[in-house]
CSV table of C-alpha atoms in Angstrom, one decimal:
chain,number,residue,atom,x,y,z
A,205,PHE,CA,-88.8,-134.0,102.6
A,206,LEU,CA,-87.6,-131.1,100.5
A,207,PRO,CA,-90.5,-129.9,99.4
A,208,VAL,CA,-91.7,-129.5,103.2
A,209,ILE,CA,-88.5,-127.9,104.1
A,210,ALA,CA,-89.3,-125.5,100.8
A,211,GLY,CA,-92.9,-124.6,101.8
A,212,PHE,CA,-91.9,-123.9,105.5
A,213,ARG,CA,-89.2,-121.7,104.6
A,214,PHE,CA,-91.1,-120.0,102.2
A,215,HIS,CA,-93.7,-119.7,105.1
A,216,ARG,CA,-91.3,-117.1,106.5
A,217,MET,CA,-91.3,-115.0,103.4
A,218,LYS,CA,-95.4,-115.2,102.8
A,219,ASP,CA,-98.1,-116.5,105.0
A,220,LEU,CA,-99.3,-119.6,104.4
A,221,SER,CA,-103.0,-121.3,105.0
A,222,LEU,CA,-103.7,-123.4,107.7
A,223,SER,CA,-104.6,-126.1,104.7
A,224,THR,CA,-101.2,-125.4,103.0
A,225,LYS,CA,-99.4,-125.9,106.3
A,226,LEU,CA,-101.6,-129.0,107.2
A,227,ASN,CA,-100.8,-130.2,103.3
A,228,LEU,CA,-97.0,-129.6,103.8
A,229,ILE,CA,-96.9,-131.9,107.3
A,230,PHE,CA,-99.2,-134.2,105.4
A,231,VAL,CA,-96.7,-134.6,102.6
A,232,ALA,CA,-93.6,-135.1,105.1
A,233,TRP,CA,-96.0,-138.1,106.4
A,234,ILE,CA,-96.4,-139.1,103.3
A,235,GLY,CA,-92.5,-139.3,103.1
A,236,VAL,CA,-92.2,-141.0,106.3
A,237,GLY,CA,-94.9,-143.5,106.1
A,238,THR,CA,-93.6,-144.5,102.0
A,239,ILE,CA,-89.7,-145.4,103.4
A,240,LEU,CA,-91.3,-147.6,106.4
A,241,PHE,CA,-93.9,-149.2,103.9
A,242,HIS,CA,-91.1,-149.9,101.4
A,243,ALA,CA,-88.5,-150.9,104.0
A,244,THR,CA,-91.0,-153.4,106.4
A,245,LEU,CA,-94.0,-154.4,104.0
A,246,ARG,CA,-95.5,-154.0,107.4
A,247,TYR,CA,-99.1,-153.5,107.8
A,248,THR,CA,-99.0,-150.4,110.0
A,249,ALA,CA,-96.6,-149.0,107.7
A,250,GLN,CA,-99.0,-149.4,104.5
A,251,LEU,CA,-101.6,-147.0,107.1
A,252,LEU,CA,-98.6,-144.9,107.7
A,253,ASP,CA,-98.2,-144.7,104.0
A,254,GLU,CA,-102.0,-144.7,102.9
A,255,LEU,CA,-103.8,-142.4,105.7
A,256,PRO,CA,-102.0,-139.1,105.1
A,257,ILE,CA,-102.8,-139.8,101.2
A,258,TYR,CA,-106.4,-140.0,102.2
A,259,TYR,CA,-106.1,-136.9,104.3
A,260,VAL,CA,-104.6,-135.0,101.3
A,261,MET,CA,-107.3,-135.9,99.4
A,262,ILE,CA,-109.8,-134.8,102.1
A,263,SER,CA,-108.2,-131.6,102.0
A,264,GLY,CA,-107.8,-130.6,98.5
A,265,THR,CA,-111.3,-131.6,98.0
A,266,TYR,CA,-112.2,-129.2,100.7
A,267,MET,CA,-110.6,-126.5,99.5
A,268,LEU,CA,-112.1,-127.2,95.9
A,269,LEU,CA,-115.7,-127.4,97.5
A,270,VAL,CA,-115.4,-124.0,99.3
A,271,LEU,CA,-113.2,-121.9,96.4
A,272,GLY,CA,-114.8,-118.4,96.3
A,273,LYS,CA,-117.4,-119.2,99.0
A,274,ALA,CA,-117.1,-117.2,102.3
A,275,ASP,CA,-119.9,-119.3,104.6
A,276,GLY,CA,-120.5,-122.3,105.2
A,277,SER,CA,-116.9,-123.9,104.8
A,278,GLY,CA,-116.6,-124.3,108.7
A,279,THR,CA,-119.1,-126.9,109.1
A,280,LEU,CA,-118.1,-128.7,105.8
A,281,GLY,CA,-114.6,-128.5,107.6
A,282,TRP,CA,-115.3,-129.9,111.1
A,283,PHE,CA,-117.3,-132.7,108.7
A,284,LEU,CA,-114.6,-134.1,107.0
A,285,THR,CA,-112.3,-133.8,109.9
A,286,ILE,CA,-114.6,-135.9,112.0
A,287,TRP,CA,-114.6,-138.2,109.1
A,288,ALA,CA,-111.1,-138.6,108.2
A,289,SER,CA,-110.8,-139.0,112.3
A,290,ALA,CA,-113.3,-141.5,112.7
A,291,LEU,CA,-112.2,-143.8,109.9
A,292,THR,CA,-108.7,-143.3,111.4
A,293,MET,CA,-109.6,-144.5,114.8
A,294,VAL,CA,-111.4,-147.6,113.5
A,295,ILE,CA,-109.0,-148.7,110.6
A,296,LEU,CA,-106.2,-148.3,113.7
A,297,LEU,CA,-107.8,-149.4,116.9
A,298,THR,CA,-109.4,-153.0,115.2
A,299,ASP,CA,-107.6,-155.8,113.7
A,300,GLN,CA,-107.0,-156.5,110.5
A,301,ASP,CA,-109.1,-159.4,109.9
A,302,ASP,CA,-112.3,-157.9,111.6
A,303,TRP,CA,-115.6,-157.1,109.5
A,304,VAL,CA,-115.5,-153.7,110.9
A,305,HIS,CA,-112.3,-152.7,110.0
A,306,ASN,CA,-112.7,-154.0,106.5
A,307,VAL,CA,-116.2,-152.3,105.9
A,308,ALA,CA,-113.9,-149.0,107.5
A,309,ARG,CA,-111.0,-149.3,104.9
A,310,GLY,CA,-113.5,-150.0,101.7
A,311,THR,CA,-115.3,-147.0,102.9
A,312,LEU,CA,-111.9,-145.4,103.2
A,313,SER,CA,-111.1,-146.9,99.3
A,314,VAL,CA,-114.6,-145.4,97.9
A,315,SER,CA,-114.6,-142.2,99.4
A,316,PHE,CA,-110.7,-141.6,98.2
A,317,SER,CA,-111.9,-142.8,94.8
A,318,LEU,CA,-114.8,-140.3,94.8
A,319,MET,CA,-112.6,-137.8,95.9
A,320,PHE,CA,-109.9,-138.1,93.4
A,321,ALA,CA,-112.4,-137.9,90.7
A,322,HIS,CA,-114.1,-134.8,92.1
A,323,LEU,CA,-110.8,-133.1,92.8
A,324,PHE,CA,-109.6,-134.5,88.7
A,325,ALA,CA,-112.6,-132.6,87.6
A,326,GLY,CA,-112.5,-129.7,89.6
A,327,VAL,CA,-108.8,-129.5,88.6
A,328,ALA,CA,-109.6,-129.6,85.1
A,329,THR,CA,-112.7,-127.5,84.9
A,330,ALA,CA,-110.4,-124.7,86.7
A,331,LEU,CA,-107.4,-124.9,84.2
A,332,ARG,CA,-110.2,-124.6,81.4
A,333,LYS,CA,-111.4,-121.2,83.3
A,334,LEU,CA,-108.1,-120.2,83.3
A,335,LYS,CA,-107.2,-120.9,79.8
A,336,LYS,CA,-110.6,-119.3,78.4
A,337,ARG,CA,-109.4,-116.0,80.7
A,338,VAL,CA,-105.7,-115.8,79.7
A,339,GLU,CA,-106.7,-116.1,75.8
A,340,ALA,CA,-109.4,-113.1,76.7
A,341,ASN,CA,-106.9,-111.2,78.0
A,342,PRO,CA,-103.7,-112.1,76.2
A,343,THR,CA,-101.4,-109.1,77.7
A,344,THR,CA,-101.5,-110.6,81.2
A,345,GLN,CA,-99.4,-113.5,79.8
A,346,ALA,CA,-95.8,-113.8,80.7
A,347,GLU,CA,-93.2,-112.8,78.1
């Protein structure tokens, strides 16, 4: 919870984007879900732990895909929001043993893995570019 509190306190000093605010809320939700899941070991609490992690992955994927692009991000944002909402509703509103529920959980797992790989590669690429930029202009390095 401390990162979330710090984030919102920082918000008073600097304007944060909607994506950043949502990610702070998702991080708080992960904290609550993790506590509930590990305290109860119930499936519903497991979902409260897993779903916000999925939302953070979707948000990160969205931010990485639209980084530096001024157009077309609205449609992608709506698509990812509807995608996550549909998966969430199917998972929460169907019985755990129902085939539809299991297909949704499998879809969630596969898409999570693909987003994780995309984010990992994207962050690695961004760090390589940053390193090259810093090496090309060593006077900008902090002393």
